[in-house]
Short mmCIF file of C-alpha atoms in Angstrom, two decimals:
data_model
loop_
_atom_site.label_atom_id
_atom_site.label_comp_id
_atom_site.label_asym_id
_atom_site.label_seq_id
_atom_site.Cartn_x
_atom_site.Cartn_y
_atom_site.Cartn_z
CA MET A 11 0.00 0.00 0.00
CA LYS A 12 1.30 3.40 -0.96
CA ASP A 13 1.68 5.95 1.79
CA GLY A 14 -0.17 9.27 1.77
CA VAL A 15 -2.48 10.65 -0.89
CA ASN A 16 -2.03 9.45 -4.46
CA GLY A 17 -2.13 12.92 -6.01
CA VAL A 18 -2.13 11.84 -9.66
CA ALA A 19 -4.91 9.28 -9.19
CA LEU A 20 -6.91 11.77 -7.13
CA ALA A 21 -6.57 14.45 -9.84
CA VAL A 22 -7.84 12.07 -12.53
CA PHE A 23 -10.68 10.95 -10.26
CA VAL A 24 -11.70 14.55 -9.53
CA PHE A 25 -11.60 15.38 -13.26
CA PHE A 26 -14.05 12.63 -14.16
CA PHE A 27 -16.19 13.33 -11.11
CA ALA A 28 -16.43 17.01 -12.08
CA ALA A 29 -17.26 16.07 -15.68
CA VAL A 30 -20.19 13.83 -14.71
CA THR A 31 -21.37 16.45 -12.22
CA VAL A 32 -21.65 19.00 -15.04
CA MET A 33 -23.42 16.37 -17.16
CA GLY A 34 -25.81 15.66 -14.30
CA PHE A 35 -26.96 19.27 -14.12
CA LEU A 36 -27.05 19.74 -17.90
CA ALA A 37 -29.23 16.64 -18.17
CA ALA A 38 -32.18 18.75 -17.00
CA ARG A 39 -32.16 20.33 -20.49
CA TRP A 40 -31.88 17.01 -22.34
CA ARG A 41 -35.21 15.91 -23.84
CA ARG A 42 -36.90 18.74 -21.92
CA ALA A 43 -40.69 18.52 -21.96
CA GLU A 44 -43.26 21.31 -21.95
CA ASN A 45 -44.55 20.22 -18.55
CA GLU A 46 -41.65 19.07 -16.37
CA ALA A 47 -43.60 18.98 -13.09
CA THR A 48 -44.81 15.40 -13.41
CA LEU A 49 -43.41 12.08 -12.23
CA ASP A 50 -43.47 10.87 -15.83
CA GLU A 51 -40.89 13.54 -16.63
CA TRP A 52 -38.81 13.75 -13.44
CA GLY A 53 -39.03 10.11 -12.35
CA LEU A 54 -39.20 8.32 -15.71
CA GLY A 55 -37.39 10.68 -18.09
CA GLY A 56 -40.59 11.33 -20.01
CA ARG A 57 -40.82 7.61 -20.89
CA SER A 58 -38.79 8.62 -23.94
CA PHE A 59 -35.62 6.51 -23.97
CA GLY A 60 -34.85 4.25 -26.92
CA THR A 61 -32.69 1.16 -27.25
CA TRP A 62 -29.24 2.66 -26.70
CA VAL A 63 -30.13 4.93 -23.80
CA THR A 64 -32.16 2.17 -22.11
CA TRP A 65 -29.29 -0.30 -22.55
CA PHE A 66 -26.78 2.03 -20.93
CA LEU A 67 -29.27 3.06 -18.25
CA LEU A 68 -30.17 -0.52 -17.31
CA GLY A 69 -26.51 -1.51 -17.44
CA GLY A 70 -25.60 1.40 -15.21
CA ASP A 71 -28.49 0.49 -12.95
CA LEU A 72 -27.87 -3.26 -12.59
CA TYR A 73 -24.06 -3.44 -12.78
CA THR A 74 -23.11 -1.15 -9.96
CA ALA A 75 -20.25 -0.34 -7.60
CA TYR A 76 -21.44 -3.49 -5.78
CA THR A 77 -20.57 -5.39 -8.95
CA PHE A 78 -17.19 -3.75 -9.31
CA VAL A 79 -16.18 -4.06 -5.65
CA ALA A 80 -18.17 -6.80 -3.93
CA VAL A 81 -18.24 -9.56 -6.57
CA PRO A 82 -14.44 -9.84 -6.97
CA ALA A 83 -14.17 -9.22 -3.21
CA ALA A 84 -16.32 -12.33 -2.65
CA VAL A 85 -14.03 -14.30 -4.98
CA TYR A 86 -11.01 -12.88 -3.13
CA ALA A 87 -12.46 -13.99 0.22
CA ALA A 88 -13.95 -17.40 -0.60
CA GLY A 89 -13.15 -18.37 -4.17
CA ALA A 90 -15.55 -19.87 -6.68
CA SER A 91 -18.68 -19.26 -4.59
CA GLY A 92 -18.29 -15.57 -5.42
CA PHE A 93 -19.05 -16.38 -9.06
CA PHE A 94 -22.76 -16.90 -8.24
CA ALA A 95 -23.42 -13.48 -9.78
CA VAL A 96 -22.39 -14.74 -13.23
CA PRO A 97 -25.00 -17.52 -13.66
CA TYR A 98 -27.74 -15.43 -12.11
CA THR A 99 -27.23 -12.62 -14.60
CA ILE A 100 -27.41 -15.23 -17.36
CA LEU A 101 -30.61 -16.76 -15.98
CA VAL A 102 -32.39 -13.46 -15.42
CA TYR A 103 -32.83 -12.24 -19.00
CA PRO A 104 -34.84 -15.18 -20.38
CA LEU A 105 -37.04 -14.82 -17.29
CA VAL A 106 -37.67 -11.09 -17.65
CA PHE A 107 -38.21 -11.43 -21.43
CA THR A 108 -41.47 -13.18 -20.56
CA PHE A 109 -42.93 -10.47 -18.32
CA LEU A 110 -41.19 -7.08 -18.69
CA PRO A 111 -42.85 -6.23 -22.04
CA ARG A 112 -46.25 -6.99 -20.48
CA LEU A 113 -45.47 -4.75 -17.52
CA TRP A 114 -44.33 -1.95 -19.82
CA SER A 115 -47.50 -2.21 -21.92
CA VAL A 116 -49.98 -2.12 -19.06
CA SER A 117 -48.01 0.66 -17.31
CA HIS A 118 -47.90 2.68 -20.53
CA THR A 119 -51.65 2.26 -21.03
CA HIS A 120 -52.65 3.26 -17.49
CA GLY A 121 -49.84 5.68 -16.61
CA TYR A 122 -48.40 3.46 -13.88
CA VAL A 123 -45.11 4.80 -12.48
CA THR A 124 -44.31 2.04 -9.98
CA THR A 125 -44.91 -1.68 -9.50
CA SER A 126 -47.29 -0.84 -6.67
CA ASP A 127 -49.39 1.23 -9.08
CA PHE A 128 -49.86 -1.88 -11.19
CA VAL A 129 -50.59 -4.14 -8.21
CA ARG A 130 -53.23 -1.71 -6.93
CA GLY A 131 -54.86 -1.46 -10.35
CA ARG A 132 -54.76 -5.19 -11.04
CA PHE A 133 -56.05 -6.45 -7.69
CA GLY A 134 -57.97 -3.41 -6.44
CA SER A 135 -56.07 -3.49 -3.15
CA LYS A 136 -54.33 -0.51 -1.57
CA GLY A 137 -53.15 -2.81 1.23
CA LEU A 138 -51.29 -5.10 -1.18
CA SER A 139 -49.96 -2.06 -3.00
CA LEU A 140 -48.69 -0.63 0.30
CA ALA A 141 -46.95 -3.93 1.16
CA VAL A 142 -45.15 -3.93 -2.19
CA ALA A 143 -44.17 -0.26 -1.83
CA LEU A 144 -42.79 -0.62 1.71
CA THR A 145 -40.85 -3.73 0.70
CA GLY A 146 -39.36 -1.91 -2.26
CA ILE A 147 -38.25 1.06 -0.17
CA LEU A 148 -36.88 -1.20 2.58
CA ALA A 149 -34.91 -3.35 0.13
CA THR A 150 -33.53 -0.35 -1.75
CA MET A 151 -32.02 1.47 1.24
CA PRO A 152 -29.09 -0.93 1.88
CA TYR A 153 -28.52 -1.14 -1.88
CA ILE A 154 -27.96 2.63 -2.02
CA ALA A 155 -25.71 2.40 1.03
CA LEU A 156 -23.61 -0.21 -0.75
CA GLN A 157 -22.97 2.25 -3.58
CA LEU A 158 -21.69 4.83 -1.11
CA VAL A 159 -19.48 2.15 0.44
CA GLY A 160 -17.98 1.65 -3.02
CA ILE A 161 -17.11 5.35 -3.26
CA GLN A 162 -15.66 5.27 0.25
CA ALA A 163 -13.48 2.26 -0.59
CA VAL A 164 -11.95 4.17 -3.50
CA LEU A 165 -11.36 7.27 -1.36
CA ASP A 166 -9.71 5.15 1.36
CA VAL A 167 -7.28 3.54 -1.08
CA MET A 168 -6.38 6.92 -2.59
CA GLY A 169 -5.50 8.10 0.93
CA VAL A 170 -8.21 10.75 1.06
CA GLY A 171 -9.65 11.57 4.48
CA GLY A 172 -6.67 10.95 6.73
CA GLY A 173 -5.91 8.08 9.12
CA SER A 174 -7.76 6.45 11.98
CA THR A 175 -6.95 9.34 14.34
CA THR A 176 -8.45 11.96 11.99
CA HIS A 177 -11.64 13.70 13.15
CA TRP A 178 -14.67 11.91 11.72
CA PHE A 179 -15.94 14.97 9.87
CA VAL A 180 -12.63 15.56 8.09
CA LYS A 181 -12.27 11.86 7.32
CA ASP A 182 -15.76 11.61 5.83
CA LEU A 183 -15.81 15.04 4.16
CA PRO A 184 -14.99 13.71 0.64
CA LEU A 185 -17.89 11.25 0.88
CA LEU A 186 -20.17 14.01 2.14
CA ILE A 187 -19.20 16.19 -0.83
CA ALA A 188 -19.84 13.33 -3.27
CA PHE A 189 -23.22 12.73 -1.60
CA ALA A 190 -24.18 16.42 -1.79
CA VAL A 191 -23.34 16.61 -5.49
CA LEU A 192 -25.29 13.42 -6.22
CA ALA A 193 -28.29 14.71 -4.28
CA ALA A 194 -28.21 18.09 -6.04
CA TYR A 195 -28.20 16.92 -9.64
CA THR A 196 -30.67 14.11 -8.95
CA TYR A 197 -33.05 16.67 -7.44
CA SER A 198 -32.56 18.97 -10.41
CA SER A 199 -32.58 16.57 -13.35
CA GLY A 200 -34.34 13.42 -12.15
CA LEU A 201 -33.81 10.23 -14.15
CA ARG A 202 -32.26 12.12 -17.05
CA ALA A 203 -29.09 12.67 -14.99
CA PRO A 204 -28.13 9.00 -14.46
CA ALA A 205 -29.29 8.18 -18.00
CA LEU A 206 -26.78 10.64 -19.45
CA ILE A 207 -23.97 9.81 -17.02
CA ALA A 208 -24.42 6.08 -17.68
CA PHE A 209 -22.69 6.51 -21.05
CA VAL A 210 -19.52 7.68 -19.30
CA LYS A 211 -19.82 5.12 -16.50
CA ASP A 212 -20.18 2.10 -18.77
CA GLY A 213 -17.49 3.30 -21.14
CA LEU A 214 -15.00 3.66 -18.29
CA ILE A 215 -15.88 0.28 -16.80
CA TYR A 216 -15.43 -1.55 -20.10
CA LEU A 217 -12.10 0.22 -20.65
CA VAL A 218 -10.81 -0.66 -17.17
CA ILE A 219 -11.91 -4.31 -17.41
CA VAL A 220 -10.30 -4.82 -20.82
CA VAL A 221 -7.03 -3.27 -19.66
CA ALA A 222 -7.07 -5.10 -16.31
CA ILE A 223 -7.72 -8.54 -17.80
CA ILE A 224 -4.73 -8.10 -20.15
CA TYR A 225 -2.27 -5.92 -18.25
CA ILE A 226 -2.47 -7.35 -14.72
CA PRO A 227 -1.93 -11.03 -15.72
CA ILE A 228 1.12 -9.97 -17.74
CA ARG A 229 2.57 -8.31 -14.64
CA LEU A 230 1.72 -11.32 -12.46
CA GLY A 231 3.17 -13.98 -14.74
CA GLY A 232 0.04 -15.20 -16.50
CA PHE A 233 -3.18 -16.94 -15.50
CA ASP A 234 -1.40 -20.21 -14.67
CA HIS A 235 0.48 -18.44 -11.90
CA ILE A 236 -2.63 -16.55 -10.77
CA PHE A 237 -4.73 -19.71 -10.37
CA ALA A 238 -1.86 -21.57 -8.73
CA LYS A 239 -1.39 -18.84 -6.12
CA ALA A 240 -5.14 -18.62 -5.53
CA GLY A 241 -5.37 -22.39 -5.09
CA GLU A 242 -2.58 -22.33 -2.51
CA ALA A 243 -4.25 -19.47 -0.61
CA PHE A 244 -7.66 -21.16 -0.55
CA ALA A 245 -6.12 -24.42 0.69
CA GLU A 246 -4.81 -22.71 3.83
CA LYS A 247 -6.90 -23.55 6.89
CA ASN A 248 -8.17 -21.14 9.50
CA GLU A 249 -8.27 -21.56 13.28
CA ALA A 250 -11.34 -23.77 12.96
CA GLY A 251 -9.48 -26.11 10.61
CA LEU A 252 -11.53 -25.12 7.56
CA PRO A 253 -10.05 -24.00 4.22
CA ARG A 254 -10.45 -20.36 3.23
CA GLY A 255 -12.26 -21.27 0.01
CA ALA A 256 -11.97 -23.21 -3.23
CA LEU A 257 -11.32 -22.68 -6.92
CA VAL A 258 -14.27 -24.99 -7.63
CA PRO A 259 -17.40 -25.18 -5.41
CA GLY A 260 -17.36 -28.26 -3.21
CA GLU A 261 -20.28 -30.67 -3.03
CA ALA A 262 -21.39 -29.23 0.30
CA GLY A 263 -21.74 -25.75 -1.22
CA GLN A 264 -23.56 -26.64 -4.41
CA TRP A 265 -27.08 -26.21 -3.04
CA GLY A 266 -26.15 -22.84 -1.59
CA TYR A 267 -24.54 -21.74 -4.85
CA ALA A 268 -27.44 -22.86 -7.04
CA THR A 269 -30.24 -21.52 -4.83
CA LEU A 270 -28.48 -18.16 -4.35
CA ALA A 271 -28.00 -17.79 -8.10
CA LEU A 272 -31.63 -18.75 -8.87
CA GLY A 273 -33.10 -16.63 -6.07
CA SER A 274 -31.00 -13.63 -7.07
CA ALA A 275 -32.11 -14.02 -10.70
CA LEU A 276 -35.77 -14.02 -9.65
CA ALA A 277 -35.26 -10.98 -7.42
CA LEU A 278 -33.21 -8.70 -9.68
CA PHE A 279 -36.06 -7.17 -11.65
CA MET A 280 -38.33 -6.98 -8.63
CA TYR A 281 -36.21 -4.08 -7.36
CA PRO A 282 -37.85 -0.67 -7.89
CA HIS A 283 -34.81 0.78 -9.67
CA SER A 284 -34.86 -2.00 -12.28
CA ILE A 285 -38.52 -1.31 -13.02
CA THR A 286 -37.97 2.46 -13.09
CA ALA A 287 -35.29 2.11 -15.75
CA THR A 288 -37.53 -0.28 -17.68
CA LEU A 289 -40.59 1.99 -17.65
CA SER A 290 -38.49 4.92 -18.89
CA SER A 291 -38.19 3.31 -22.34
CA ARG A 292 -40.32 4.55 -25.19
CA SER A 293 -41.73 1.29 -26.52
CA ARG A 294 -42.41 -2.34 -25.79
CA GLU A 295 -39.94 -3.34 -28.50
CA VAL A 296 -37.13 -1.46 -26.72
CA ILE A 297 -37.62 -3.73 -23.71
CA ARG A 298 -37.55 -6.87 -25.84
CA ARG A 299 -34.34 -5.77 -27.56
CA ASN A 300 -32.66 -4.95 -24.28
CA THR A 301 -33.33 -8.36 -22.77
CA THR A 302 -31.41 -9.84 -25.71
CA ILE A 303 -28.37 -7.50 -25.60
CA LEU A 304 -28.00 -6.91 -21.84
CA PRO A 305 -26.27 -10.33 -21.40
CA LEU A 306 -23.19 -8.64 -22.89
CA TYR A 307 -22.70 -7.24 -19.40
CA SER A 308 -22.55 -10.80 -18.03
CA LEU A 309 -19.44 -11.40 -20.13
CA MET A 310 -17.87 -8.38 -18.45
CA LEU A 311 -18.97 -9.68 -15.05
CA GLY A 312 -17.18 -13.00 -15.51
CA LEU A 313 -13.95 -11.18 -16.35
CA LEU A 314 -14.49 -8.82 -13.44
CA ALA A 315 -14.81 -11.68 -10.95
CA LEU A 316 -11.36 -12.93 -12.00
CA LEU A 317 -9.88 -9.82 -10.40
CA GLY A 318 -10.45 -11.51 -7.04
CA PHE A 319 -7.95 -14.24 -7.98
CA MET A 320 -5.54 -11.59 -9.26
CA ALA A 321 -5.70 -9.75 -5.94
CA ILE A 322 -4.62 -12.94 -4.16
CA ALA A 323 -1.77 -13.57 -6.60
CA ALA A 324 -0.65 -9.94 -6.22
CA GLY A 325 -0.35 -10.42 -2.45
CA ILE A 326 -3.08 -7.93 -1.56
CA GLU A 327 -3.76 -8.01 2.19
CA VAL A 328 -6.71 -5.96 3.48
CA ASP A 329 -8.88 -6.14 6.60
CA ASN A 330 -11.99 -5.25 4.58
CA GLY A 331 -12.37 -7.42 1.47
CA GLN A 332 -14.15 -4.58 -0.33
CA LEU A 333 -10.84 -2.73 -0.48
CA ALA A 334 -9.11 -5.61 -2.30
CA ILE A 335 -9.87 -4.54 -5.87
CA PRO A 336 -9.24 -0.80 -5.40
CA GLN A 337 -5.94 -1.76 -3.73
CA LEU A 338 -5.11 -4.09 -6.64
CA PHE A 339 -5.58 -1.20 -9.06
CA GLU A 340 -3.48 1.07 -6.85
CA ASN A 341 -0.61 -1.45 -6.78
CA MET A 342 -0.72 -2.68 -10.39
CA PHE A 343 -1.64 0.31 -12.53
CA PRO A 344 0.29 3.50 -13.22
CA ASP A 345 -1.08 6.30 -11.03
CA TRP A 346 -2.93 8.01 -13.87
CA PHE A 347 -4.75 4.84 -14.94
CA ALA A 348 -5.46 3.94 -11.33
CA GLY A 349 -7.31 7.26 -11.25
CA VAL A 350 -9.35 6.18 -14.29
CA ALA A 351 -10.18 2.87 -12.57
CA PHE A 352 -11.20 4.66 -9.37
CA ALA A 353 -13.38 7.02 -11.39
CA ALA A 354 -15.09 4.02 -13.01
CA ILE A 355 -15.95 2.64 -9.57
CA GLY A 356 -17.02 6.03 -8.22
CA ILE A 357 -19.25 6.85 -11.18
CA GLY A 358 -20.44 3.24 -11.10
CA ALA A 359 -21.83 4.10 -7.68
CA LEU A 360 -23.36 7.45 -8.59
CA VAL A 361 -25.54 6.20 -11.45
CA PRO A 362 -27.39 3.40 -9.60
CA ALA A 363 -27.59 5.40 -6.37
CA ALA A 364 -29.43 8.15 -8.26
CA ILE A 365 -31.84 5.70 -9.92
CA MET A 366 -32.48 3.84 -6.67
CA SER A 367 -33.28 7.01 -4.74
CA ILE A 368 -35.67 8.12 -7.51
CA ALA A 369 -37.38 4.71 -7.56
CA ALA A 370 -37.84 4.66 -3.78
CA ALA A 371 -39.13 8.22 -3.83
CA ASN A 372 -41.67 7.39 -6.55
CA LEU A 373 -42.96 4.47 -4.46
CA PHE A 374 -43.46 6.70 -1.44
CA THR A 375 -45.11 9.47 -3.42
CA ARG A 376 -47.52 7.38 -5.50
CA ASN A 377 -48.35 4.56 -3.10
CA ILE A 378 -48.10 6.11 0.36
CA TYR A 379 -48.43 9.90 0.02
CA LYS A 380 -51.06 9.95 -2.74
CA ASP A 381 -52.92 6.76 -1.80
CA PHE A 382 -53.14 7.39 1.95
CA LEU A 383 -52.12 10.94 2.85
CA LYS A 384 -53.24 13.25 0.04
CA PRO A 385 -55.42 11.54 -2.57
CA ASP A 386 -56.07 14.83 -4.38
CA ALA A 387 -52.36 15.62 -4.84
CA THR A 388 -51.62 17.36 -8.15
CA PRO A 389 -48.85 16.15 -10.49
CA ARG A 390 -46.74 19.14 -9.41
CA GLN A 391 -47.18 18.24 -5.73
CA GLU A 392 -46.31 14.61 -6.46
CA THR A 393 -43.10 15.66 -8.18
CA ARG A 394 -42.11 18.00 -5.36
CA VAL A 395 -42.68 15.30 -2.72
CA SER A 396 -40.76 12.75 -4.76
CA LYS A 397 -37.79 15.12 -5.08
CA LEU A 398 -37.72 15.70 -1.31
CA VAL A 399 -38.07 12.01 -0.49
CA SER A 400 -35.22 11.15 -2.87
CA LEU A 401 -33.02 13.39 -0.72
CA LEU A 402 -34.20 11.74 2.50
CA VAL A 403 -33.55 8.26 1.10
CA LYS A 404 -29.97 9.22 0.26
CA VAL A 405 -29.51 10.74 3.73
CA GLY A 406 -30.67 7.47 5.28
CA ALA A 407 -28.17 5.52 3.19
CA LEU A 408 -25.41 7.96 4.13
CA VAL A 409 -26.18 7.56 7.84
CA PHE A 410 -25.99 3.78 7.42
CA VAL A 411 -22.57 4.06 5.79
CA LEU A 412 -21.16 6.46 8.39
CA THR A 413 -22.45 4.61 11.45
CA MET A 414 -22.33 0.89 10.53
CA ASP A 415 -19.42 -1.49 10.04
CA LYS A 416 -18.63 -1.39 6.31
CA THR A 417 -18.15 -5.16 6.12
CA VAL A 418 -21.85 -5.77 6.84
CA ALA A 419 -23.11 -3.69 3.89
CA ILE A 420 -23.28 -6.65 1.51
CA ASN A 421 -25.15 -8.78 4.07
CA PHE A 422 -27.84 -6.13 4.46
CA GLN A 423 -28.09 -5.85 0.69
CA LEU A 424 -28.56 -9.63 0.49
CA LEU A 425 -31.26 -9.29 3.16
CA GLY A 426 -32.94 -6.77 0.87
CA GLY A 427 -32.88 -9.42 -1.85
CA ILE A 428 -34.74 -11.81 0.46
CA TRP A 429 -37.40 -9.17 1.05
CA ILE A 430 -37.88 -7.98 -2.53
CA LEU A 431 -38.30 -11.54 -3.81
CA GLN A 432 -41.51 -11.78 -1.78
CA THR A 433 -43.20 -9.25 -4.09
CA MET A 434 -42.84 -11.54 -7.11
CA PRO A 435 -46.16 -13.46 -6.77
CA ALA A 436 -48.16 -10.22 -6.80
CA LEU A 437 -46.16 -8.53 -9.57
CA VAL A 438 -45.30 -11.32 -12.01
CA GLY A 439 -48.29 -13.47 -11.12
CA GLY A 440 -50.57 -10.50 -11.67
CA LEU A 441 -49.17 -9.92 -15.15
CA PHE A 442 -50.42 -13.32 -16.31
CA THR A 443 -53.46 -14.17 -14.18
CA ARG A 444 -56.12 -12.62 -11.98
CA TRP A 445 -56.75 -15.96 -10.22
CA PHE A 446 -54.66 -15.16 -7.13
CA HIS A 447 -56.75 -13.55 -4.42
CA ARG A 448 -55.53 -10.21 -3.08
CA TRP A 449 -55.82 -11.31 0.56
CA ALA A 450 -53.92 -14.51 -0.20
CA LEU A 451 -51.15 -12.46 -1.80
CA ILE A 452 -50.89 -10.28 1.31
CA ALA A 453 -50.76 -13.37 3.54
CA GLY A 454 -48.13 -15.03 1.35
CA TRP A 455 -46.05 -11.85 1.36
CA ALA A 456 -46.26 -11.71 5.17
CA VAL A 457 -45.22 -15.37 5.54
CA GLY A 458 -42.24 -14.89 3.23
CA MET A 459 -41.14 -11.66 4.92
CA VAL A 460 -41.39 -13.07 8.45
CA TYR A 461 -39.68 -16.36 7.64
CA GLY A 462 -36.92 -14.67 5.61
CA THR A 463 -36.20 -12.04 8.25
CA VAL A 464 -36.24 -14.44 11.21
CA ALA A 465 -34.08 -17.00 9.39
CA ALA A 466 -31.54 -14.33 8.35
CA TYR A 467 -31.50 -12.93 11.90
CA GLY A 468 -30.28 -16.30 13.14
CA VAL A 469 -27.29 -16.41 10.79
CA ALA A 470 -24.01 -15.32 12.38
CA GLY A 471 -21.07 -13.96 10.41
CA PRO A 472 -17.41 -13.15 11.07
CA THR A 473 -18.24 -9.60 12.14
CA GLN A 474 -21.84 -9.80 13.41
CA LYS A 475 -24.02 -12.12 15.48
CA HIS A 476 -27.14 -11.55 13.40
CA PHE A 477 -27.86 -11.04 9.70
CA GLY A 478 -24.39 -12.41 8.98
CA GLY A 479 -25.38 -14.12 5.74
CA SER A 480 -28.26 -15.20 3.53
CA SER A 481 -27.94 -19.01 3.59
CA LYS A 482 -29.37 -21.50 6.07
CA GLU A 483 -30.53 -25.12 6.20
CA ILE A 484 -33.55 -25.68 3.96
CA PRO A 485 -36.42 -27.21 5.99
CA GLY A 486 -37.20 -30.77 4.93
CA ILE A 487 -34.11 -31.11 2.74
CA GLY A 488 -31.28 -30.59 5.19
CA GLU A 489 -29.03 -28.80 2.67
CA ILE A 490 -27.73 -25.27 3.11
CA GLY A 491 -29.53 -22.97 0.68
CA TYR A 492 -30.55 -19.38 0.00
CA ILE A 493 -33.06 -18.17 2.58
CA GLY A 494 -34.84 -15.93 0.07
CA LEU A 495 -35.76 -18.84 -2.21
CA THR A 496 -37.09 -20.90 0.71
CA ALA A 497 -39.16 -17.91 1.86
CA PHE A 498 -40.45 -17.44 -1.69
CA ILE A 499 -41.59 -21.06 -1.93
CA LEU A 500 -43.44 -20.75 1.40
CA ASN A 501 -44.95 -17.51 0.07
CA VAL A 502 -46.23 -19.18 -3.12
CA ILE A 503 -47.64 -22.20 -1.25
CA THR A 504 -49.52 -19.86 1.11
CA VAL A 505 -50.90 -17.84 -1.81
CA ILE A 506 -52.17 -20.91 -3.69
CA VAL A 507 -53.78 -22.59 -0.66
CA LEU A 508 -55.49 -19.42 0.60
CA THR A 509 -56.66 -18.49 -2.91
CA PHE A 510 -58.51 -21.81 -3.14
CA VAL A 511 -60.07 -21.18 0.28
CA LEU A 512 -61.00 -17.53 -0.31
CA ASN A 513 -62.41 -18.19 -3.76
CA ALA A 514 -64.50 -21.04 -2.32
CA LEU A 515 -65.81 -18.65 0.34
CA LYS A 516 -66.50 -16.05 -2.38
CA ALA A 517 -64.44 -13.41 -0.58
CA PRO A 518 -64.48 -10.05 -2.44
CA ALA A 519 -61.69 -10.10 -5.00
CA GLY A 520 -61.41 -6.38 -5.73
CA ILE A 521 -61.85 -4.57 -9.05
CA ASP A 522 -59.39 -5.15 -11.88
CA GLU A 523 -59.01 -1.90 -13.84
CA THR A 524 -56.95 -3.55 -16.60
CA SER A 525 -58.09 -5.48 -19.68
CA PRO A 526 -56.34 -8.27 -21.66
CA SER A 527 -55.41 -5.93 -24.52
CA ASP A 528 -53.52 -3.64 -22.12
CA TYR A 529 -50.76 -6.23 -21.72
CA THR A 530 -49.77 -6.23 -25.40
CA ALA A 531 -50.29 -2.55 -26.22
CA ASP A 532 -47.39 -0.60 -27.74
CA ALA A 533 -46.56 3.04 -28.33
CA GLY A 534 -46.49 2.51 -32.08
CA VAL A 535 -43.02 3.93 -32.71
CA PRO A 536 -40.89 2.81 -35.69
CA ALA A 537 -38.54 -0.11 -35.16
CA VAL A 538 -35.50 1.86 -36.33
CA GLU A 539 -34.27 4.36 -33.76
CA VAL A 540 -31.42 6.84 -34.09
CA GLU A 541 -30.62 8.51 -30.79
CA PHE A 542 -26.87 8.30 -30.23
CA PRO A 543 -25.15 10.55 -29.19
CA PRO A 544 -27.31 11.49 -26.16
CA ALA A 545 -27.70 15.09 -27.35
CA THR A 546 -30.16 13.94 -30.02
CA VAL A 547 -33.72 14.74 -28.96
CA GLY A 548 -36.13 11.83 -29.24
CA ALA A 549 -39.89 11.95 -29.38
CA PRO A 550 -41.32 11.28 -25.94
CA GLY A 551 -43.80 8.51 -25.55
CA GLY A 552 -45.93 6.92 -22.87
CA HIS A 553 -48.16 9.86 -22.03
#
C-alpha cells in the first residue's frame, strides 16, 4: 500500500467526477418537456428513452459499484462461490423477457409509475400495494448504502480523508461532498441525470476491465500463476481447521450456490430501480431488444470476478475485502490509470444510487403519500414530494454508511434481496393471471417476509451475530440454501392454498381496472431508432 495521498490518481478521479457532475446538471435540459412537473418527466425521463439509452441506463443500474467491488471481493475472500453473480445474470434475461414487455404495456396504457401502481390497479387493493411499496423502499435502502461504500473504498485507497486518528468529519468530508453533489443533480434533473452519465460510467468500466484482464496477468506472470497462487491461498486452513475457500465449489456448497443464483435471478427485476429504468423506455420493443443485448454485461462480469484471484496472486492483504480490488488497481496500474479505474468505480456508484433514490421516492409518493395521505395531490405536488423524499432516502443511506461497520453492507443488501423476492407473486403473477386472491397475496407476502427475516436474523457472520449471511438449512431437505428462495416457496404455497379457500368462500376479489389488450399494447413507434449521441432529442412517448 502506498503511503499518503495518491495525487495523480486523485486528480484524474476529480476530473471525471467534475465532468459527470456537469453532465448531471445539464441533463435537466436534455429531452426537456413542456410540462416538467410530473413524475413521468422527473421520475421516468418522459418515458422517452430508446434502445441505446435504455441499454446504458439498465446496465448502469444493474451493474453497480457493488458489482465492481463486492463480486471480486467475494471471490477474493472465498473463491468460486463468489461467481454466483455470473449464472444469475445469465438466468435473469430469459425470465424477464417473458414479463417485462407486459409490464411496460400495461403501465404505458394506465400511466403506472411504480410496480405498486400496477398491483393496486390489477387487484384493487391498496393494502397489497402498500406492502409492495414498503418492501421496495426497505430493500432499496441498503442497496444505495452499498454504492456509497464503493465510493468510500476508493477514497480510502487513494489516501483521502486521513488516518484512523483523523476527526470523523474531516475523514468523511470527501464522501459528504460526493453525496451532496449526487443529491443536487438528482433533485434537479431526475432520471435524465443517471441516463446521461451512464454513457460515461459504462465506457470507463469496459475500458478498465479490458485493460485489467490483459495488463495485470502480464505483470503477475500469467493466469497459470494466478490460479496456482489462488489455489494455494484457498487451501490454507483457519483456526477452525476449515479451508479459506476453493477454486471450484465443493459438493457441500452446491445447493447454496445454485439456490443463491436462482433466487437472485428471480429478485433482480423486482427491485424498484430495475422497473424504473424499464418503464423509462419509449416502446415495448425497446424492452424486448434490451433483454437480448444486456447479457453482454454478463461477459464483463465473468472477467471482473477474476480480479479476485488476481488480488490474491498480487499479495493484496486488506482487513476489509471490499478494499481488495481498489488496492489491486493502486498497486498494479500506473497512477494516472489507477485514477481512471477509481473514477469508473465512483461513477459506477453514482448512477445506480441516483436511480435507486428516484425509484424509492416514486414508491413513497404514489403509493403512500397519494394513496393514503393526500389523494387529491396534483402532479406538481407529487413531483415536489418525490424530489424531497429522494433526498431523505440518500440521507438514510449515508447515515448507514457512516455509522455501521462497512463489512456488513453486503449482508444487508442480500437481506434486501430476500425481502424484494416476496413481491414476485403479486407482480409477475398478476401480469399473467387474476386468479390469485388479493388477501392470499398479502398473507403469502407476510409469511415470506417473516420467515426470511427471522431466518436471516439467526445467521451469524465473522463480524456480526445476526444477519451475517443469507444461507441456512432448507427445511425438509437438510441442505444449506438461499433463505430468500425458501421464503419465496413458502410464500407461493400460502398464496395458492389461501386463494382456493377464499375463492370457495366467495371473498371479495377487488376490481381489476386492466383489460387483456392492455398487456400487449405498444406506443407505435418505428422499429428503427437513431438517438446516439445522447444530445439527439427523441420523441417522448408513454403519455
